[in-house]
């Protein structure tokens, strides 16, 4: 996934550009000086927006947009200071948590008011902003006020600057500067790429695009093996009169299997973990038969559709049952999961809501499917550890917060 940072100088008259790259191809938007008021409506089909609203003066205002399939919450906001606007959002994806910080300092960024907050961050963090600072570190011969304090903090912090050479601000037709800066945690520096776009989109600031490899979409593939031609070819190999060695036979059969194996990349959907080739193929056949039956209005086509629908239900149920049976067999007792759920219900307290009971990786797990996946993930990993289950409860109640031991479940 990619991020785009841009000082847009009023987003209202530039919305048409949001349908063009790099905005249309970026998952995260980090904008400064949107000039949006609190009652201005801004919506997007695939994004959730977090905004600041300056009540004491015009101008400014920040925006962070994240994909709707991710969750986020504001962890820090500063909007009434005329010299500094800050919006920090903590984002949680399926396998990764990180923080996005958006900064606008019209008169130069003073690091001191938020130094403690930045140093306290433990998750991977991106800092985007129009800092209005000048320093030789990013290609300016002179330095502005606050820039020395910022550079001193940067050198002693766990952050690294990503853009230090390409100008981002257009002063006039022949003069450019770098005042829009992008930083990231040093731990993810090698996983990021950064470049400045080649168009300003009617603003005097040029967008900066950052990609993070850890958030790239992982393609789901299904492997299909055609066994009938493999068996026929293997029989021919064994019946050959050349008397090949065992290594030659193994090599030829391996090559035969490879030649009759295909991998199909699935479209970007949230498939269940038990989805296999049979589920995928019969699902497509069922949809094709449904469309054909509706268009031809033929009894034979409707019978054909019902046949594929029945086969799809059969293979889907079998794949689902086999998946969970295999996970359950890993534990010593196949009924372990039911005992775990019963034990969870016994750890009850009227002051604690059921949907807040699981606190995992510093975040509440509220979705039932995600809660069950925690158990599945734990028991699907071969380990010699027997206790405790890696789940904690956000409560001071000694009965609720007592570790669930495996001995309790036997």
Coordinates of C-alpha atoms in Angstrom, one line a residue:
X1 CA 0.0 0.0 0.0
X2 CA 1.1 3.6 -0.6
X3 CA 0.7 6.9 1.1
X4 CA 0.4 10.3 -0.5
X5 CA 1.2 13.6 1.3
X6 CA 0.1 16.9 -0.1
X7 CA -0.4 20.5 0.9
X8 CA -3.4 21.0 -1.3
X9 CA -4.3 24.7 -0.4
X10 CA -8.0 24.1 -0.4
X11 CA -9.4 20.7 -1.3
X12 CA -12.8 22.0 -2.4
X13 CA -11.7 23.2 -5.8
X14 CA -9.3 20.3 -6.4
X15 CA -11.5 17.3 -5.9
X16 CA -11.3 16.4 -9.6
X17 CA -7.6 15.6 -9.1
X18 CA -8.4 13.0 -6.5
X19 CA -9.6 10.7 -9.3
X20 CA -6.1 10.8 -10.8
X21 CA -2.8 9.2 -9.8
X22 CA -1.2 9.3 -7.3
X23 CA -4.4 10.0 -5.3
X24 CA -6.5 7.3 -7.0
X25 CA -3.8 4.7 -6.5
X26 CA -2.8 5.5 -2.9
X27 CA -4.5 3.8 0.0
X28 CA -3.7 6.6 2.5
X29 CA -4.2 10.4 2.1
X30 CA -2.4 12.8 4.3
X31 CA -3.4 16.4 3.3
X32 CA -2.5 19.8 4.8
X33 CA -4.4 23.1 4.4
X34 CA -7.7 21.5 3.3
X35 CA -9.6 24.7 4.3
X36 CA -12.5 22.4 5.2
X37 CA -14.9 23.7 7.8
X38 CA -16.5 21.5 10.4
X39 CA -19.8 21.4 8.5
X40 CA -18.2 20.7 5.1
X41 CA -19.1 17.2 3.9
X42 CA -16.3 15.1 2.5
X43 CA -16.9 11.4 1.8
X44 CA -15.3 8.6 -0.2
X45 CA -16.5 5.2 -1.3
X46 CA -13.4 3.4 0.1
X47 CA -12.0 5.7 2.7
X48 CA -12.6 6.9 6.3
X49 CA -11.5 10.4 7.1
X50 CA -10.1 12.0 10.2
X51 CA -10.0 15.8 10.3
X52 CA -9.0 18.8 12.4
X53 CA -11.1 22.0 12.5
X54 CA -9.5 25.3 13.6
X55 CA -12.1 27.3 15.4
X56 CA -10.0 30.4 16.1
X57 CA -8.8 31.3 12.6
X58 CA -9.2 30.6 8.9
X59 CA -6.9 28.4 6.8
X60 CA -5.0 25.3 7.8
X61 CA -6.9 22.1 8.7
X62 CA -5.6 18.6 8.3
X63 CA -7.0 15.4 6.9
X64 CA -6.0 11.7 7.1
X65 CA -7.8 9.2 5.0
X66 CA -7.4 5.4 5.5
X67 CA -9.1 2.4 3.7
X68 CA -12.5 1.4 5.1
X69 CA -11.3 -2.2 5.6
X70 CA -8.8 -0.9 8.3
X71 CA -9.6 0.5 11.7
X72 CA -8.2 3.7 13.2
X73 CA -8.5 6.1 16.1
X74 CA -7.2 9.5 16.9
X75 CA -4.4 9.3 19.6
X76 CA -3.3 13.0 19.5
X77 CA -4.8 16.2 18.1
X78 CA -3.7 19.8 18.4
X79 CA -5.8 22.3 16.4
X80 CA -6.3 25.5 18.2
X81 CA -2.7 26.6 18.3
X82 CA -2.2 29.2 15.5
X83 CA 1.4 28.1 15.0
X84 CA 0.9 24.3 15.0
X85 CA -1.7 21.8 13.9
X86 CA -1.2 18.1 14.6
X87 CA -3.3 15.0 13.9
X88 CA -2.1 11.6 14.9
X89 CA -4.1 8.4 14.0
X90 CA -3.3 4.9 15.1
X91 CA -4.2 2.4 12.3
X92 CA -4.8 -1.3 12.7
X93 CA -4.7 -3.7 9.8
X94 CA -5.0 -7.5 10.0
X95 CA -1.4 -8.1 10.8
X96 CA 0.1 -4.7 11.5
X97 CA -0.4 -1.6 13.7
X98 CA 1.2 1.7 12.9
X99 CA 0.7 5.4 13.5
X100 CA 0.3 8.3 11.0
X101 CA 1.1 11.8 12.1
X102 CA 0.1 14.8 10.1
X103 CA 1.7 18.2 10.9
X104 CA 1.2 21.8 9.6
X105 CA 3.4 24.6 11.0
X106 CA 2.7 27.9 9.1
X107 CA 5.6 29.7 10.9
X108 CA 8.1 26.9 11.3
X109 CA 7.8 23.6 13.2
X110 CA 8.8 23.8 16.9
X111 CA 9.6 20.2 17.9
X112 CA 9.6 20.9 21.7
X113 CA 5.8 20.9 22.4
X114 CA 5.4 17.3 21.0
X115 CA 8.8 15.9 21.6
X116 CA 7.6 13.8 24.5
X117 CA 4.7 12.4 22.5
X118 CA 6.9 11.4 19.5
X119 CA 9.5 9.8 21.8
X120 CA 6.8 7.7 23.5
X121 CA 5.6 6.0 20.3
X122 CA 6.4 2.3 20.1
X123 CA 4.6 1.2 16.9
X124 CA 6.0 1.9 13.4
X125 CA 5.3 5.6 12.7
X126 CA 5.1 7.8 9.7
X127 CA 5.4 11.6 10.1
X128 CA 4.1 13.8 7.3
X129 CA 3.9 17.5 7.2
X130 CA 4.5 21.0 5.9
X131 CA 7.2 21.9 8.4
X132 CA 8.2 25.3 6.9
X133 CA 11.8 24.6 8.0
X134 CA 15.0 25.2 6.1
X135 CA 18.3 23.5 6.8
X136 CA 21.4 22.2 4.9
X137 CA 20.4 18.7 5.8
X138 CA 17.7 18.8 3.1
X139 CA 19.5 21.0 0.6
X140 CA 19.1 24.6 1.8
X141 CA 22.2 26.8 2.3
X142 CA 20.6 28.7 5.3
X143 CA 18.6 27.5 8.2
X144 CA 15.4 28.9 9.8
X145 CA 14.3 29.2 13.3
X146 CA 13.4 26.0 15.1
X147 CA 15.3 24.0 12.4
X148 CA 18.4 23.4 14.6
X149 CA 16.2 22.0 17.4
X150 CA 14.4 19.8 14.9
X151 CA 17.7 18.4 13.4
X152 CA 19.1 17.8 16.9
X153 CA 16.0 15.8 17.9
X154 CA 16.0 13.9 14.6
X155 CA 19.7 12.9 15.1
X156 CA 18.9 11.5 18.6
X157 CA 15.6 9.9 17.8
X158 CA 14.4 6.7 16.2
X159 CA 13.2 8.4 13.1
X160 CA 14.7 8.8 9.6
X161 CA 14.0 11.3 6.9
X162 CA 12.8 9.9 3.6
X163 CA 13.0 12.9 1.2
X164 CA 16.1 15.1 1.3
X165 CA 16.8 16.1 -2.3
X166 CA 13.8 16.7 -4.6
X167 CA 12.0 20.1 -4.1
X168 CA 8.4 20.0 -2.9
X169 CA 7.5 23.7 -2.8
X170 CA 7.2 26.0 -5.8
X171 CA 8.1 29.6 -4.8
X172 CA 8.1 31.0 -8.4
X173 CA 8.8 29.7 -11.9
X174 CA 12.5 29.3 -11.2
X175 CA 12.7 28.8 -7.4
X176 CA 11.9 25.7 -5.5
X177 CA 12.5 24.5 -1.9
X178 CA 11.9 21.5 0.4
X179 CA 9.6 22.4 3.3
X180 CA 7.3 19.3 3.1
X181 CA 9.1 16.5 4.9
X182 CA 8.4 12.8 5.5
X183 CA 9.8 10.7 8.3
X184 CA 9.4 7.1 9.3
X185 CA 10.6 4.9 12.2
X186 CA 14.2 3.7 11.6
X187 CA 12.9 0.1 12.0
X188 CA 11.0 0.2 8.8
X189 CA 13.3 2.5 6.8
X190 CA 14.5 -0.4 4.6
X191 CA 10.9 -1.4 3.8
X192 CA 9.8 2.0 2.4
X193 CA 10.3 3.9 -0.9
X194 CA 9.7 7.6 -1.4
X195 CA 9.5 9.9 -4.4
X196 CA 8.2 13.3 -5.2
X197 CA 5.5 13.4 -7.9
X198 CA 6.0 15.4 -11.2
X199 CA 2.8 17.6 -10.9
X200 CA 1.5 20.1 -8.3
X201 CA -2.2 19.8 -9.3
X202 CA -2.8 23.5 -9.1
X203 CA -1.2 23.9 -5.7
X204 CA 2.2 25.4 -4.9
X205 CA 3.2 22.1 -3.2
X206 CA 4.0 18.9 -4.9
X207 CA 2.7 15.5 -3.6
X208 CA 5.1 13.0 -2.0
X209 CA 4.4 9.3 -2.5
X210 CA 5.6 6.7 0.0
X211 CA 5.1 2.9 -0.4
X212 CA 5.6 0.4 2.4
X213 CA 6.3 -3.2 1.4
X214 CA 4.9 -4.7 4.6
X215 CA 1.4 -3.4 3.7
X216 CA 1.5 -4.7 0.1
X217 CA -1.5 -6.8 -0.9
X218 CA -0.7 -10.5 -0.6
X219 CA -2.2 -12.4 -3.6
X220 CA -4.1 -15.5 -2.7
X221 CA -3.5 -18.4 -5.1
X222 CA -5.1 -21.8 -5.7
X223 CA -3.0 -24.6 -7.0
X224 CA -4.6 -27.2 -9.3
X225 CA -3.0 -30.5 -10.2
X226 CA -4.2 -32.7 -13.2
X227 CA -3.5 -36.2 -11.9
X228 CA -4.8 -38.3 -14.8
X229 CA -2.1 -37.1 -17.3
X230 CA 0.5 -37.3 -14.6
X231 CA -0.4 -41.0 -13.9
X232 CA -0.4 -41.9 -17.6
X233 CA 3.0 -40.2 -18.1
X234 CA 4.4 -41.8 -15.0
X235 CA 3.4 -45.3 -16.2
X236 CA 5.2 -44.6 -19.5
X237 CA 8.3 -43.5 -17.6
X238 CA 8.3 -46.8 -15.5
X239 CA 7.6 -48.9 -18.6
X240 CA 10.5 -47.5 -20.6
X241 CA 13.1 -50.0 -21.7
X242 CA 16.0 -47.6 -21.2
X243 CA 16.4 -48.7 -17.6
X244 CA 17.0 -45.3 -16.1
X245 CA 18.4 -44.7 -12.7
X246 CA 16.2 -43.8 -9.7
X247 CA 17.4 -40.2 -9.9
X248 CA 16.4 -39.9 -13.5
X249 CA 12.9 -41.4 -12.8
X250 CA 12.5 -39.0 -9.9
X251 CA 13.5 -36.0 -12.0
X252 CA 11.2 -37.0 -14.9
X253 CA 8.2 -37.5 -12.6
X254 CA 8.8 -34.2 -10.8
X255 CA 9.0 -32.5 -14.2
X256 CA 5.7 -34.2 -15.2
X257 CA 3.9 -33.0 -12.0
X258 CA 5.3 -29.5 -12.5
X259 CA 4.0 -29.4 -16.2
X260 CA 0.5 -30.4 -15.1
X261 CA 0.2 -28.0 -12.1
X262 CA -1.3 -24.6 -12.5
X263 CA -1.6 -21.7 -10.0
X264 CA -4.5 -19.4 -10.3
X265 CA -4.3 -15.9 -8.7
X266 CA -7.6 -15.1 -7.0
X267 CA -9.2 -11.7 -7.1
X268 CA -8.7 -9.5 -4.1
X269 CA -11.4 -10.8 -1.8
X270 CA -11.6 -11.8 1.8
X271 CA -11.9 -15.6 1.2
X272 CA -12.3 -17.9 4.3
X273 CA -9.2 -19.8 5.3
X274 CA -10.7 -23.1 4.1
X275 CA -11.4 -21.9 0.6
X276 CA -9.8 -24.4 -1.8
X277 CA -9.8 -25.2 -5.6
X278 CA -13.0 -27.2 -5.4
X279 CA -14.9 -24.4 -3.7
X280 CA -13.5 -21.8 -6.1
X281 CA -14.3 -23.8 -9.3
X282 CA -17.8 -24.9 -8.3
X283 CA -18.6 -21.4 -7.2
X284 CA -17.7 -20.1 -10.6
X285 CA -19.6 -22.9 -12.3
X286 CA -22.7 -22.1 -10.1
X287 CA -22.6 -18.4 -11.1
X288 CA -22.1 -19.3 -14.8
X289 CA -25.1 -21.8 -14.7
X290 CA -27.2 -19.2 -12.9
X291 CA -26.7 -16.6 -15.5
X292 CA -27.3 -19.0 -18.3
X293 CA -30.5 -20.4 -16.7
X294 CA -31.9 -16.9 -16.3
X295 CA -31.1 -15.9 -19.9
X296 CA -32.4 -19.0 -21.7
X297 CA -35.3 -20.0 -19.4
X298 CA -34.8 -23.7 -20.0
X299 CA -35.6 -26.5 -17.6
X300 CA -32.4 -28.3 -18.5
X301 CA -30.3 -25.2 -17.6
X302 CA -32.1 -24.8 -14.3
X303 CA -31.4 -28.5 -13.5
X304 CA -27.8 -27.9 -14.4
X305 CA -27.7 -24.8 -12.1
X306 CA -29.1 -26.8 -9.2
X307 CA -26.5 -29.5 -9.7
X308 CA -23.6 -27.1 -9.5
X309 CA -25.2 -25.3 -6.5
X310 CA -25.5 -28.6 -4.7
X311 CA -21.9 -29.6 -5.4
X312 CA -20.7 -26.2 -4.3
X313 CA -22.5 -26.5 -0.9
X314 CA -21.1 -30.0 -0.5
X315 CA -17.5 -29.0 -1.1
X316 CA -17.7 -25.8 0.9
X317 CA -19.1 -27.6 3.9
X318 CA -16.5 -30.4 3.6
X319 CA -13.6 -28.0 3.3
X320 CA -14.8 -26.0 6.3
X321 CA -15.3 -29.1 8.5
X322 CA -11.9 -30.5 7.5
X323 CA -10.1 -27.2 8.2
X324 CA -11.4 -27.0 11.7
X325 CA -11.0 -30.7 12.4
X326 CA -7.3 -30.5 11.4
X327 CA -6.8 -27.5 13.8
X328 CA -8.6 -29.3 16.6
X329 CA -6.5 -32.5 16.2
X330 CA -3.4 -30.5 16.9
X331 CA -4.5 -30.0 20.5
X332 CA -4.4 -33.1 22.8
X333 CA -8.2 -32.9 23.2
X334 CA -10.5 -32.4 20.2
X335 CA -13.0 -30.6 22.5
X336 CA -10.5 -28.1 23.7
X337 CA -12.1 -25.2 22.0
X338 CA -15.5 -25.7 23.5
X339 CA -13.9 -25.9 27.0
X340 CA -12.0 -22.7 26.3
X341 CA -15.2 -20.9 25.4
X342 CA -16.9 -22.3 28.5
X343 CA -14.0 -21.1 30.6
X344 CA -14.2 -17.7 29.1
X345 CA -17.9 -17.4 30.0
X346 CA -17.1 -18.3 33.6
X347 CA -14.6 -15.4 33.8
X348 CA -17.5 -13.0 34.0
X349 CA -18.1 -9.7 35.7
X350 CA -21.2 -7.5 35.5
X351 CA -18.9 -4.4 35.1
X352 CA -17.2 -5.8 32.0
X353 CA -18.9 -5.9 28.7
X354 CA -18.7 -9.2 26.7
X355 CA -17.5 -7.5 23.5
X356 CA -14.6 -5.9 25.4
X357 CA -13.4 -9.0 27.1
X358 CA -10.4 -9.9 24.9
X359 CA -7.5 -7.4 24.9
X360 CA -4.7 -8.6 22.6
X361 CA -1.6 -6.8 21.3
X362 CA -2.7 -3.5 23.1
X363 CA -6.0 -3.5 21.2
X364 CA -9.5 -4.7 22.0
X365 CA -10.6 -7.6 19.8
X366 CA -14.3 -7.1 19.3
X367 CA -15.2 -9.0 16.2
X368 CA -16.4 -12.6 16.9
X369 CA -14.5 -14.0 13.8
X370 CA -11.3 -12.3 14.9
X371 CA -11.7 -13.6 18.4
X372 CA -12.1 -17.2 17.1
X373 CA -9.1 -16.7 14.8
X374 CA -7.0 -15.9 17.9
X375 CA -7.7 -19.4 19.2
X376 CA -7.2 -21.0 15.8
X377 CA -3.9 -19.2 15.3
X378 CA -2.6 -20.2 18.7
X379 CA -3.5 -23.9 18.4
X380 CA -2.4 -24.2 14.8
X381 CA 1.2 -23.5 15.8
X382 CA 3.2 -26.4 17.0
X383 CA 4.7 -25.5 20.4
X384 CA 5.9 -27.1 23.6
X385 CA 4.5 -24.3 25.7
X386 CA 1.5 -25.4 27.7
X387 CA 0.4 -22.3 29.6
X388 CA -0.9 -19.7 29.7
X389 CA -3.1 -18.8 26.8
X390 CA -1.8 -15.5 25.4
X391 CA -4.9 -13.4 26.1
X392 CA -5.2 -10.7 28.7
X393 CA -8.2 -8.9 30.2
X394 CA -8.3 -5.2 30.7
X395 CA -9.6 -5.2 34.3
X396 CA -8.4 -5.1 37.8
X397 CA -10.8 -7.8 38.9
X398 CA -8.6 -10.7 40.2
X399 CA -11.1 -13.4 39.1
X400 CA -11.5 -12.0 35.6
X401 CA -7.9 -11.2 35.1
X402 CA -6.7 -14.7 36.3
X403 CA -4.8 -16.6 33.6
X404 CA -6.6 -19.4 31.9
X405 CA -4.4 -22.4 32.4
X406 CA -4.4 -25.5 30.3
X407 CA -4.9 -27.6 33.4
X408 CA -8.3 -25.9 33.9
X409 CA -9.4 -27.1 30.5
X410 CA -8.7 -30.8 30.9

